[in-house]
Amino acid sequence: MKGEERMRREPHPLLRGGRTEKSYDHGLSSYELISLASICEAFIPPIPLDSLHVNDGKYDPPNKSLEYFFLSSGSDDSVPDEVAERMVKACLPEAVFLVRWTLRFLSTRLGTLFLCGFICLGGDFPFIKKYSDMSLENREKVLQKWSKEKELRIFRVVFVMLKILCLFTFFSRTDKNMHNPAWDAIGYHVDRDENSSTPKKDRPLEKGIIETIHESDSTLVKSLSQKGVSVINDPNKNFYRIECDVVIVGSGSGGGVAAAVLAASGKKVVVLEKGNYFVPEDYSSLEGPSMNQLYESSGMLATGDAKCTIIAGSTVGGGSAVNWPQRKTYEGGIITSLHKVVSKESGVQAIIETPALGPAGFVALFPWVSGYDMKERLVKYARTVHLFALVRDQGSGEVMKECKIRYRLNDRDKENLRTGLRQALRILIAAGAVEVGTHRNDGQRLKCKGIKEKELEEFLDRVTAHGGPMSKGENWNIYASAHQMGSCRMGATEEEGAVDENGESWEVESLFVCDGSLLPSAVGINPMITIQSTAYCLSKKIAESCTN
């Protein structure tokens, strides 16, 4: 802009990327870190340039960014420390214990023999090598063995955890300039110099919000008082009592609407939210810090058997902050990002969508069969399309306590996923894809050039919805769940639901549920508007009952 000063929009410090802490507090010992670094290197090995082959010949001879990418390793710099940090902060304690137990065993010769088998034998006395002393080729073979282990399937869970942690960390980490040198080789770029001519405004909730991360016990009481909230000290019980009419836990699509309605009715409302507060001007396009700050457990929350990743917002606004579209999806038949597929067997629809996946999310979901295969496929990142099948599931699960989740797909869900997957592959082939495949652990794929109908049908017959890492078969998948709902559903009686038609608990008076938990079943679409509408109606009733 001529005559005007260019203004660079700076994201919120928590969303900028680049590590600011000088030390790590993951608590892993030096022996555990050595084992972890060896595993990271096996997942992301340095590849000799003379073995570099890219199908289209575009990188012959390879450019500098490609050379860097193929020669880089998962053990470079502080990658193992960052992997350990992410694991300890985001994963379940039981999962962390399992991985650390594995790392400790791998730091000893006998432990390596137990976990890796005879592949660790060789060389001079004492003839057994620790995992970190094994050749890179053999370390990679161990990971491949774990991926297909059918007897001790717990190794698969360890494999999945370490694979996701290592690959996601490597491809999401950035320097202080919000850049990762591996991105240049795969054709991925984020806008790090956005111009903004709009003067910075106060955040919409600025007058009413208290960010407790910046408060001490004494300043918190003062801040609450300044907001007009009465605080009473109870020295006998060593806590402060905050006086209000309504406490709302969670600020998502349901909690946010309920808070607005009840506050407008004259009630003094306090909203509790464990996530941080960001506004659109704070956001960045960086996967790593965005997942850390905006998603539950940094996007690492999963069911106990590691079969299903639970994707849920954890910030002020909840799911509406991370999943609200910039504009309405075109509602017509000319252009659409959705393709509805009907399974003849069950009559339940699957919806095929195209997700936006950055390189870290891409490689975390993609099947890892070898380090070379992973890097060669990442080079094709910019020319790779992902389609996924979305089903309105009929299965069920349990949340036993915080972050302890079980979930089961029933036969109808599996059949509809299978139908959706097959149709997605047909779409890609019809669009001219050179190769198609699934996320199955063995890297199931098909070369499409010159493919005959019979060969295609034979391949599609092998495409199915497998179980998770703990399933009995050699092949397995990982699933993702978004828009979780129905865990505290509404019912006409105590036997039919946890809350009544007003959203009030059958067991506790004046305890109401106003979010997606009370929906009787999965709605089959993005539920934000449905949740907001339900919360609006229920909170209106709550306001009336409080007045009466």
Tab-separated table of C-alpha atoms in Angstrom, residues 352-353 385-389 417-439 445-446 448 456-457 459-461 463:
chain	number	residue	atom	x	y	z
A	352	ILE	CA	-17.692	-38.322	1.854
A	353	GLU	CA	-15.795	-35.144	2.702
A	385	VAL	CA	-6.053	-35.682	-1.896
A	386	HIS	CA	-7.675	-37.053	1.242
A	387	LEU	CA	-11.296	-38.185	1.304
A	388	PHE	CA	-12.954	-39.612	4.385
A	389	ALA	CA	-16.249	-41.390	5.007
A	417	LEU	CA	-17.751	-47.067	6.591
A	418	ARG	CA	-16.810	-49.805	4.150
A	419	THR	CA	-19.337	-48.523	1.602
A	420	GLY	CA	-18.117	-44.943	2.009
A	421	LEU	CA	-14.452	-45.918	1.707
A	422	ARG	CA	-15.049	-47.827	-1.497
A	423	GLN	CA	-17.005	-44.990	-3.047
A	424	ALA	CA	-14.277	-42.504	-2.057
A	425	LEU	CA	-11.702	-44.643	-3.857
A	426	ARG	CA	-13.912	-44.830	-6.949
A	427	ILE	CA	-14.208	-41.039	-6.942
A	428	LEU	CA	-10.432	-40.602	-6.808
A	429	ILE	CA	-9.864	-43.123	-9.597
A	430	ALA	CA	-12.512	-41.456	-11.768
A	431	ALA	CA	-10.803	-38.112	-11.143
A	432	GLY	CA	-7.566	-39.473	-12.617
A	433	ALA	CA	-5.540	-40.396	-9.538
A	434	VAL	CA	-2.228	-42.117	-10.293
A	435	GLU	CA	-2.496	-44.154	-7.103
A	436	VAL	CA	-5.113	-44.648	-4.403
A	437	GLY	CA	-4.983	-46.264	-0.993
A	438	THR	CA	-6.348	-46.399	2.528
A	439	HIS	CA	-4.953	-45.671	5.981
A	445	ARG	CA	-2.725	-49.040	-2.138
A	446	LEU	CA	-3.362	-49.553	-5.846
A	448	CYS	CA	-4.334	-46.881	-11.233
A	456	LEU	CA	-10.250	-52.655	-9.318
A	457	GLU	CA	-13.113	-54.733	-7.944
A	459	PHE	CA	-8.889	-54.370	-4.674
A	460	LEU	CA	-12.138	-52.805	-3.453
A	461	ASP	CA	-13.270	-56.171	-2.094
A	463	VAL	CA	-11.179	-52.576	1.503
